[in-house]
PDB file of C-alpha atoms in Angstrom:
ATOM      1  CA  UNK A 377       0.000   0.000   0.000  1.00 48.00           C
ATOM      2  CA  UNK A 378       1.163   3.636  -0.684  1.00 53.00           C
ATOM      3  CA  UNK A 379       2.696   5.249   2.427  1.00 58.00           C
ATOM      4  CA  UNK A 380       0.598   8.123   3.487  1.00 56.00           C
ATOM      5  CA  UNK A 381       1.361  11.538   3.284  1.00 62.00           C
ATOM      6  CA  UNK A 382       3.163  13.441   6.189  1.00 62.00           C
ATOM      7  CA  UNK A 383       1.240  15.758   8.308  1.00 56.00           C
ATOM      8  CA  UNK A 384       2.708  19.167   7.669  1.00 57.00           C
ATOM      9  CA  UNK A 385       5.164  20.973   9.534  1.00 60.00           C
ATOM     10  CA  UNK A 386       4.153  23.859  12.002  1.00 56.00           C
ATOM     11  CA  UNK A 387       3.429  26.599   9.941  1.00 59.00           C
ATOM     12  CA  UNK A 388       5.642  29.563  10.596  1.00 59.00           C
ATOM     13  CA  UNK A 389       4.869  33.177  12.672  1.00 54.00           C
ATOM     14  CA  UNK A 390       3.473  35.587  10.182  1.00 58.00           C
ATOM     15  CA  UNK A 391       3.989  39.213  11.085  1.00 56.00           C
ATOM     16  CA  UNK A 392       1.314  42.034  11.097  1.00 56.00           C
ATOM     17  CA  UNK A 393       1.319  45.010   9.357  1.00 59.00           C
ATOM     18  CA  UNK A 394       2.514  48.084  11.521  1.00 61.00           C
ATOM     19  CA  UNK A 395       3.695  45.176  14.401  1.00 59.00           C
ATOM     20  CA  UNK A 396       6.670  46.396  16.288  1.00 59.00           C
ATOM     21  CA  UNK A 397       9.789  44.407  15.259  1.00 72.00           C
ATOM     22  CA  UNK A 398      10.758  41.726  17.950  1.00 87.00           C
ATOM     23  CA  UNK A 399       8.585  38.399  19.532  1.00 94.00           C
ATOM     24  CA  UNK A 400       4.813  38.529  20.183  1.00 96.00           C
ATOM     25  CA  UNK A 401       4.373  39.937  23.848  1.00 97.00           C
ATOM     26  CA  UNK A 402       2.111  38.359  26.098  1.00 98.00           C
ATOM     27  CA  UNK A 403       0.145  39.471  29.248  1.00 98.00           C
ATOM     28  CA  UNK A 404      -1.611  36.721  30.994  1.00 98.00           C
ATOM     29  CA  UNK A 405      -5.149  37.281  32.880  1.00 98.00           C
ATOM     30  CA  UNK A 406      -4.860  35.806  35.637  1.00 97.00           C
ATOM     31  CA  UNK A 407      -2.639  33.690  37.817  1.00 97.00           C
ATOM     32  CA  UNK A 408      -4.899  29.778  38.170  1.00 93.00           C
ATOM     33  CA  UNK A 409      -3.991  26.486  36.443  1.00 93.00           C
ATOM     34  CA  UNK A 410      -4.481  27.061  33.150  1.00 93.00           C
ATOM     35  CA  UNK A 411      -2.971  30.172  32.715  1.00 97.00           C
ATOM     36  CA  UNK A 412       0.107  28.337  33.927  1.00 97.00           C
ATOM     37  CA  UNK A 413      -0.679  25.631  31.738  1.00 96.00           C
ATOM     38  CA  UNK A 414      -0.330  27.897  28.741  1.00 97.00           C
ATOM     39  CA  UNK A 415       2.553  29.668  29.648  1.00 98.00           C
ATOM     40  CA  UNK A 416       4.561  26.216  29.833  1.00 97.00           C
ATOM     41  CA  UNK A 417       3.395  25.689  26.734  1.00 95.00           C
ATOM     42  CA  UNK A 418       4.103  29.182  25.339  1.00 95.00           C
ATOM     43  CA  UNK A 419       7.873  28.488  27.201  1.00 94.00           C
ATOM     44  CA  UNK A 420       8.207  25.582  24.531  1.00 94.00           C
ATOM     45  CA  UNK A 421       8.806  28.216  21.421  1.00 94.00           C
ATOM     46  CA  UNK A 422      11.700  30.647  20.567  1.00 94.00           C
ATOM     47  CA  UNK A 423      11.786  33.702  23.001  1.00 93.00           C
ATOM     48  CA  UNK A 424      12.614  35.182  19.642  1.00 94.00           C
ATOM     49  CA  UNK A 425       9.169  34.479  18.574  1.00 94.00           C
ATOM     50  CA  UNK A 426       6.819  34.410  21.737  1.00 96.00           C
ATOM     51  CA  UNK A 427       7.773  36.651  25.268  1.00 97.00           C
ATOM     52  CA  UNK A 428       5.545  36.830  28.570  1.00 98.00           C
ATOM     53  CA  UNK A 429       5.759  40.113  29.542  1.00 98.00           C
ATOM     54  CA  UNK A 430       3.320  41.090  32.255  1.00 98.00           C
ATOM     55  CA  UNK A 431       0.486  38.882  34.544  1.00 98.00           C
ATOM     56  CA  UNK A 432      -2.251  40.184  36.001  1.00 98.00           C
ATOM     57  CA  UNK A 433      -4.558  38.145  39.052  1.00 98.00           C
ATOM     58  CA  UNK A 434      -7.191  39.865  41.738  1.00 96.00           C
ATOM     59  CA  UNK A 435      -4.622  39.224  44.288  1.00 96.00           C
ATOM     60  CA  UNK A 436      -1.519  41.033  43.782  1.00 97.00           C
ATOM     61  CA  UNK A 437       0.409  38.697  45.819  1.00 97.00           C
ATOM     62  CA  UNK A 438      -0.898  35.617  43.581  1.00 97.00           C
ATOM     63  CA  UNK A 439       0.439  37.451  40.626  1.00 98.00           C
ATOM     64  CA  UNK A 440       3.778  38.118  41.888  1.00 98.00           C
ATOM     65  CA  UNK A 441       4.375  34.176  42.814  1.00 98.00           C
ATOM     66  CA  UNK A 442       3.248  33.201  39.100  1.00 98.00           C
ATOM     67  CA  UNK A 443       5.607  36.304  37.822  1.00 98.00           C
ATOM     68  CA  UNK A 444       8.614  34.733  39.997  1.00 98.00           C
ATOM     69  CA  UNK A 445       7.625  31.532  38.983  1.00 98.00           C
ATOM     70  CA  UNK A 446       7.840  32.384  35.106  1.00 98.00           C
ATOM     71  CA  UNK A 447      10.781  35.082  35.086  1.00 97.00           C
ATOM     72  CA  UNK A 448       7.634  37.425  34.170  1.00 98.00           C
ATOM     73  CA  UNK A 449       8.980  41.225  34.431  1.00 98.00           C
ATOM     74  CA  UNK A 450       5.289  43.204  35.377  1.00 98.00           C
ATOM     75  CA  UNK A 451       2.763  41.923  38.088  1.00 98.00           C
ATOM     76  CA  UNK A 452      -0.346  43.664  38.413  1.00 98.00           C
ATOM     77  CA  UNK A 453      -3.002  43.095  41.220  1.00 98.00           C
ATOM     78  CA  UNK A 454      -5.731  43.602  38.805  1.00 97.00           C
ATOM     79  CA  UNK A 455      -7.259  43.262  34.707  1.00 98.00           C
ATOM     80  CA  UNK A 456      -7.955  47.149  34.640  1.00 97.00           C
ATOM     81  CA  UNK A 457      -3.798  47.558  35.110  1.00 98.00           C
ATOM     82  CA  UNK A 458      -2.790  44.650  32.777  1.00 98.00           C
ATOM     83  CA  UNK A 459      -5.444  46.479  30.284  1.00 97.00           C
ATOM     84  CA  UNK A 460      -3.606  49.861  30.600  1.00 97.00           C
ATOM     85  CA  UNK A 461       0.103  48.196  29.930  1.00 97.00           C
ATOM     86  CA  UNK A 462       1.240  49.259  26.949  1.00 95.00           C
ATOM     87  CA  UNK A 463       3.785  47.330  25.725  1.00 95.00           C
ATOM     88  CA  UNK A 464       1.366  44.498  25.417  1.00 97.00           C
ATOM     89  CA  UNK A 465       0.577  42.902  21.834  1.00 96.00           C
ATOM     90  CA  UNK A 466      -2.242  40.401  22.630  1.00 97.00           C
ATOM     91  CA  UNK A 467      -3.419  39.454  26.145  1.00 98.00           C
ATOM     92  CA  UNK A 468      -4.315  35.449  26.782  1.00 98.00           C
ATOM     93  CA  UNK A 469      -7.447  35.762  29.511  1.00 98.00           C
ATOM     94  CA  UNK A 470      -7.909  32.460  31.499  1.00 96.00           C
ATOM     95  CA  UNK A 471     -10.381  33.348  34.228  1.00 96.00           C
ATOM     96  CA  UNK A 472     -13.100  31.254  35.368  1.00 92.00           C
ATOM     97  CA  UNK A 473     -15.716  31.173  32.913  1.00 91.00           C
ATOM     98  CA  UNK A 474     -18.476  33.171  33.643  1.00 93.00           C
ATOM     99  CA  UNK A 475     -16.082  36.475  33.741  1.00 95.00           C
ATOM    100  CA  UNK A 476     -14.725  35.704  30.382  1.00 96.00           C
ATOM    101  CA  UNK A 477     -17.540  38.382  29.297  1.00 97.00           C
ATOM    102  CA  UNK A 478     -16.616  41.185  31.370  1.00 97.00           C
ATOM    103  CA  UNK A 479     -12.906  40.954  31.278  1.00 98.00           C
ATOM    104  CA  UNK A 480     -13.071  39.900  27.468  1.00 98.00           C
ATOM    105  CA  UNK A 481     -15.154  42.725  26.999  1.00 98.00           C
ATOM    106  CA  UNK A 482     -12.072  44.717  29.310  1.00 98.00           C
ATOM    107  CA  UNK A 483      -9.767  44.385  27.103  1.00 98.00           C
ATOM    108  CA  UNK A 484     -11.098  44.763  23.612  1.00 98.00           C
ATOM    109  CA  UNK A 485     -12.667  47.916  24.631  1.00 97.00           C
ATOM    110  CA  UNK A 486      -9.056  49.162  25.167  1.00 96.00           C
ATOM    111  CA  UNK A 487      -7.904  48.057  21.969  1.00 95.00           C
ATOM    112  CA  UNK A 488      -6.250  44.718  23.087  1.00 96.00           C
ATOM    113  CA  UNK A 489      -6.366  41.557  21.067  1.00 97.00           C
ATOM    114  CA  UNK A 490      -7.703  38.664  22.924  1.00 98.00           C
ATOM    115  CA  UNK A 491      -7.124  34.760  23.276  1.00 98.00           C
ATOM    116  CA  UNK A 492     -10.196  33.897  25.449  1.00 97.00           C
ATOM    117  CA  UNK A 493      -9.642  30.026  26.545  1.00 95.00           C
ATOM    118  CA  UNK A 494     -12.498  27.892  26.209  1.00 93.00           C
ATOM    119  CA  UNK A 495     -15.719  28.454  26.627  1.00 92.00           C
ATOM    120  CA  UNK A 496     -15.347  32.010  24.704  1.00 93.00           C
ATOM    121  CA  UNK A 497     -19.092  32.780  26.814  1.00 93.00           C
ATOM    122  CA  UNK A 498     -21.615  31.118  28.260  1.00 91.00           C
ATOM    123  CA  UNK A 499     -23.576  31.386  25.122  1.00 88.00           C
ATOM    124  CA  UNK A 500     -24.569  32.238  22.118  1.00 88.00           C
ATOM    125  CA  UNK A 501     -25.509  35.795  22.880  1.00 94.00           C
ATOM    126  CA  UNK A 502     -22.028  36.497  25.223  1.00 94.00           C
ATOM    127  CA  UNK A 503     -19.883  35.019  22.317  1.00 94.00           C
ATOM    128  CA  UNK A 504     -22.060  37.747  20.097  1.00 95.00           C
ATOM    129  CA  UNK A 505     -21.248  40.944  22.427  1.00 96.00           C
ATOM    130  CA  UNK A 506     -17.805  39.625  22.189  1.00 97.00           C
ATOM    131  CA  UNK A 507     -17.461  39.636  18.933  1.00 96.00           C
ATOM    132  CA  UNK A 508     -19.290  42.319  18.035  1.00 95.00           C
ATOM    133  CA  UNK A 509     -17.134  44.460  20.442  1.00 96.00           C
ATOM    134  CA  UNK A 510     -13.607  43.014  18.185  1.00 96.00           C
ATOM    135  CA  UNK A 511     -15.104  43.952  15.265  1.00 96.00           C
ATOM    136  CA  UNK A 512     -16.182  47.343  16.066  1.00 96.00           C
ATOM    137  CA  UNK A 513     -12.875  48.388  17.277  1.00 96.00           C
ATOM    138  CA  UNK A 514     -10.893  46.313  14.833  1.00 95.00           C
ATOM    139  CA  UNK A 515      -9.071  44.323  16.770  1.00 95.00           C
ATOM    140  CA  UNK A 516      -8.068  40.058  17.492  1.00 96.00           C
ATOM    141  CA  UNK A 517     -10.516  37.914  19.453  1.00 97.00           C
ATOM    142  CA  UNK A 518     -10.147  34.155  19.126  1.00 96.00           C
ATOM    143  CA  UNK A 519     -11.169  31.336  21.367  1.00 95.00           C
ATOM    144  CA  UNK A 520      -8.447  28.957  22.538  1.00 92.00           C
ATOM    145  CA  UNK A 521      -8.739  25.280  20.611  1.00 90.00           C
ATOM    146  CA  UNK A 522      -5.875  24.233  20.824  1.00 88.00           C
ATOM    147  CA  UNK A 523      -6.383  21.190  18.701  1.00 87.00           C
ATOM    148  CA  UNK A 524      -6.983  23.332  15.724  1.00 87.00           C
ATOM    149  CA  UNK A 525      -3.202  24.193  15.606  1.00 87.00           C
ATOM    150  CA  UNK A 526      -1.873  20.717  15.773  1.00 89.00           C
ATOM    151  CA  UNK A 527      -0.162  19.300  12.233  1.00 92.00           C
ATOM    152  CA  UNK A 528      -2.617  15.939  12.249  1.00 92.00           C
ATOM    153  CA  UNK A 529      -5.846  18.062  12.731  1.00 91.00           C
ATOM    154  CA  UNK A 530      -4.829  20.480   9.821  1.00 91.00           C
ATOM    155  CA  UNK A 531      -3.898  17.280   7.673  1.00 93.00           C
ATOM    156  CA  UNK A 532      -7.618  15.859   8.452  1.00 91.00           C
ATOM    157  CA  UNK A 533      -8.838  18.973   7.006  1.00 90.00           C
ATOM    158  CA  UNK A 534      -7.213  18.610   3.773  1.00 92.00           C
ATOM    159  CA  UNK A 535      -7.993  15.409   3.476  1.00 92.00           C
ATOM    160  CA  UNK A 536     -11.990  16.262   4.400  1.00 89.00           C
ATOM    161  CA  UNK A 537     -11.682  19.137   1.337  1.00 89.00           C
ATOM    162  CA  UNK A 538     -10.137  16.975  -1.400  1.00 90.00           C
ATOM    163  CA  UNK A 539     -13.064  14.751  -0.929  1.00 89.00           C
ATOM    164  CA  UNK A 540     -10.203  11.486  -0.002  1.00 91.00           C
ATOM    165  CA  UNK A 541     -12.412  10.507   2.727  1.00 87.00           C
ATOM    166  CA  UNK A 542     -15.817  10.423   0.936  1.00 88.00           C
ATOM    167  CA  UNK A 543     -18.662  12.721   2.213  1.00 84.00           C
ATOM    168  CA  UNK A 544     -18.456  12.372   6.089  1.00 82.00           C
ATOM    169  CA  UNK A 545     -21.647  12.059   7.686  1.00 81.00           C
ATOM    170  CA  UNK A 546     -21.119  11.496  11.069  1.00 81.00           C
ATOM    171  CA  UNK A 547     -18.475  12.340  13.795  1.00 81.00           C
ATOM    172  CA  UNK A 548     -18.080  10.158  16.512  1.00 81.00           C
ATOM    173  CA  UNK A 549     -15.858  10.929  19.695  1.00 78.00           C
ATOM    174  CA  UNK A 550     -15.174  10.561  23.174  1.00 77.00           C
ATOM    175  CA  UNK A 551     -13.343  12.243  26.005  1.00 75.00           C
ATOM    176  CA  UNK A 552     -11.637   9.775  28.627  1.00 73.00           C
ATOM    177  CA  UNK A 553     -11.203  12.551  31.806  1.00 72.00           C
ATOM    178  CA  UNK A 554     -12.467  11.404  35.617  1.00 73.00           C
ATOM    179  CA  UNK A 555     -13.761  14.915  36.215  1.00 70.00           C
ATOM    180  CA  UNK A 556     -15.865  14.041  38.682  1.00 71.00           C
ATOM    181  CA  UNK A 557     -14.443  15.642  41.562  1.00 75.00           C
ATOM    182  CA  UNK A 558     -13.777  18.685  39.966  1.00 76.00           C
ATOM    183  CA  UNK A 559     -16.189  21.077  42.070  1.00 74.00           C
ATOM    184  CA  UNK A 560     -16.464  24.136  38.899  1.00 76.00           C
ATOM    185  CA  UNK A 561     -18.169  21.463  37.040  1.00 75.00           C
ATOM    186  CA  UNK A 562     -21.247  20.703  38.669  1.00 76.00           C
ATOM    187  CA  UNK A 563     -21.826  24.595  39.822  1.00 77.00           C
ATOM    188  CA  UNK A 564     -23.962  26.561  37.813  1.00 74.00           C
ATOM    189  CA  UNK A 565     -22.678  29.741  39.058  1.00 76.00           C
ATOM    190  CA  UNK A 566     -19.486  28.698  37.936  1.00 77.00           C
ATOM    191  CA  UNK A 567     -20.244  27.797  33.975  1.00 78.00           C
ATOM    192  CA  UNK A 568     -20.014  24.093  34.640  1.00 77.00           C
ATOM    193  CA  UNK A 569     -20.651  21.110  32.767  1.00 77.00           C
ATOM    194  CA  UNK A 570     -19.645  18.489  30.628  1.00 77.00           C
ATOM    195  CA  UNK A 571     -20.928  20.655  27.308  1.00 78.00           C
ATOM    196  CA  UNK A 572     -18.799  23.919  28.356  1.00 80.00           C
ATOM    197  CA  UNK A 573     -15.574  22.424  29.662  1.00 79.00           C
ATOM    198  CA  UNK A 574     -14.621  19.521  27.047  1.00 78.00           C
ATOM    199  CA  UNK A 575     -17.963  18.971  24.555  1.00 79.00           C
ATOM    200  CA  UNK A 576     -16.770  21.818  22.966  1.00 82.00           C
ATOM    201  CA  UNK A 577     -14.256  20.025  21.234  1.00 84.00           C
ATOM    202  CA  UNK A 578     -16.398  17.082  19.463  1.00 83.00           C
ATOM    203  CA  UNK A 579     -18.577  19.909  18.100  1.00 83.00           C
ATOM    204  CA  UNK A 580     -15.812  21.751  17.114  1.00 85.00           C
ATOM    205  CA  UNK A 581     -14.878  19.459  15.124  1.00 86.00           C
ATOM    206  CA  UNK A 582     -18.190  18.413  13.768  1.00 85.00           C
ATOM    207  CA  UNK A 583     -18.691  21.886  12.564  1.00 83.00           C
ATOM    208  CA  UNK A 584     -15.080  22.014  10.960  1.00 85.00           C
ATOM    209  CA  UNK A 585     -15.610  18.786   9.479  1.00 85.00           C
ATOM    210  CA  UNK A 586     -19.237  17.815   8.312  1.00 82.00           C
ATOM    211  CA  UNK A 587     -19.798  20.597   5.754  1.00 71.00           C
ATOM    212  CA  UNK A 588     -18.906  24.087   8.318  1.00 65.00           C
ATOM    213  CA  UNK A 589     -21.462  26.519   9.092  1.00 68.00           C
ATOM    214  CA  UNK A 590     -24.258  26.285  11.374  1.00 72.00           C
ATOM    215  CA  UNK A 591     -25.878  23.191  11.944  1.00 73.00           C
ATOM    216  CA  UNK A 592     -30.306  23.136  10.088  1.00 75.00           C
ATOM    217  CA  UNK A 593     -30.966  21.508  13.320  1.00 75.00           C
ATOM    218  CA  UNK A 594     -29.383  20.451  16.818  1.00 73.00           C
ATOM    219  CA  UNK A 595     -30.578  18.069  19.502  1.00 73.00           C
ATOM    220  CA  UNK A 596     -28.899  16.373  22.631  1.00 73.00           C
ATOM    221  CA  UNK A 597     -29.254  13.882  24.885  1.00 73.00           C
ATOM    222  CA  UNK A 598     -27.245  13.401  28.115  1.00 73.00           C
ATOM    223  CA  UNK A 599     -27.744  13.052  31.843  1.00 77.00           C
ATOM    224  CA  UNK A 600     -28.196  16.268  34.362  1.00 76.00           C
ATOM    225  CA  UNK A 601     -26.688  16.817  37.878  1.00 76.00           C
ATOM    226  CA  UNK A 602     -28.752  17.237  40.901  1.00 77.00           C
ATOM    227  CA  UNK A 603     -27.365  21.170  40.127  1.00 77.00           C
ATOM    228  CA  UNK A 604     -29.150  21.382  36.951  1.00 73.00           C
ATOM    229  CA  UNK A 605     -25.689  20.477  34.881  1.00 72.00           C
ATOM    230  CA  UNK A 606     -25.043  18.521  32.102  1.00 70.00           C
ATOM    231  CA  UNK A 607     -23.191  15.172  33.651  1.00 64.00           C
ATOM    232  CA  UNK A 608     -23.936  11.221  34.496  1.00 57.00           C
ATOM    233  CA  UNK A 609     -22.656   8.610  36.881  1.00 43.00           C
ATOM    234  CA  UNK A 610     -19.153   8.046  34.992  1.00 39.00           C
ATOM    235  CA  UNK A 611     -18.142  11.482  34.904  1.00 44.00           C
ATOM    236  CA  UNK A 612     -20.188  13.605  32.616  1.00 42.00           C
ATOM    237  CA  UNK A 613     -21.329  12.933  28.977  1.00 47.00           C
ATOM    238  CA  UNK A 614     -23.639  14.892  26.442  1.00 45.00           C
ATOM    239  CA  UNK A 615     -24.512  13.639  23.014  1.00 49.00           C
ATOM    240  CA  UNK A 616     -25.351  15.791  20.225  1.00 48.00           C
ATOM    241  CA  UNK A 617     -26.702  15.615  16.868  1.00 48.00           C
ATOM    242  CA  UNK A 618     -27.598  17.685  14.229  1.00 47.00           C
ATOM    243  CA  UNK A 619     -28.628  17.229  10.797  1.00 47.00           C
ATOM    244  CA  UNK A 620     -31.948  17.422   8.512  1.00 43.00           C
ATOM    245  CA  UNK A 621     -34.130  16.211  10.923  1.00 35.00           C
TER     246      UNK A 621
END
């Protein structure tokens, strides 16, 4: 059988018009796990291309550990300072979910591009005002799947548009995390749920891969928390579908 094709290789930094020579700098919103997550990552590329140059928590002294932690020259004690930095290019915001609106909204209304981690709202009409509020001032909003970056996923793709795998009809996946401790994810007041913490990638990729746009119909079936949140007795599944139906 005929070996298949490599996936490509990473693709390289492309450089804006009018953007100050030098790396990309970074200010992270605030100080939890995943913002650390990300800067690890972020530590993985040349500090000729990529630079963490300020972090911002609520609690000034939480932001100074993570800045000592990092070698991270600026620690702020709140998002209105880290918003006001200027020598800033794009700000990554990983606060609990339910303040990615105001603090997304924070930040593009100064000008700032955003990388909003996952969920980019709560819903439809958060993700809207969010958008809306990029747009109108002109500036970079994206939400943080990862997965879209990696070589394999972007070789999928092709492969989906040149028709090599047929016409795909269905999308079948499944998340293997025991999440069921995890307190955020059975509080309401805290955006929880299975749908809004990992779902969102399976219907990423749906929408990526089984013709784009959105869906002529949507249904789900899945199992509820006493809270009211999308979950079950192994750790939290939804199931959705969508189609002519």
């Amino acid at each position: 059988e005929q070996e298949p094709e490599p996936c490509p290789p990473p693709e390289p930094p492309k450089t804006q018009p009018g953007a100050p020579p030098g790396p990309t700098r970074w200010g992270i919103c605030s100080a939890g796990a995943i913002s650390h997550d990300f800067v690890v990552a972020l530590k993985t590329l040349p500090p000729s291309e990529h630079t963490v140059a300020a972090v911002a928590a609520r609690d000034l002294g939480r932001a100074q550990d993570f800045a000592r932690h990092f070698a991270i020259p600026r620690a702020y004690g709140s998002y209105e300072e880290l918003a006001e930095d200027p020598d800033l290019d794009v700000v990554y915001v990983g606060v609990v979910n339910p303040a990615h609106l105001p603090v997304g909204l924070l930040f593009l209304r100064r000008g700032r591009a955003v990388l909003m981690e996952k969920p980019m709202g709560l819903g439809a009409r958060e993700v809207a005002q969010l958008v809306g509020t990029a747009r109108e001032r002109g500036v970079f909003l994206m939400e943080g799947f990862w997965t879209r970056f990696f070589p394999a996923w972007r070789r999928l793709r092709t492969l989906v548009a040149e028709g090599a795998l047929g016409s795909p009809l269905l999308l079948r996946g499944a998340l293997g995390f025991a999440l069921g401790g995890v307190p955020r994810l059975r509080e309401p007041g805290l955006g929880g749920g299975v749908l809004l913490d990992l779902g969102g990638y399976g219907l990423q990729m749906a929408l990526a891969l089984l013709g784009g746009g959105s869906p002529p119909s949507l249904w789900a079936h899945g199992v509820l928390h006493e809270t009211g949140m999308d979950w079950d007795k192994l750790g939290g599944k939804t199931w959705c579908f969508w189609g002519e139906k």
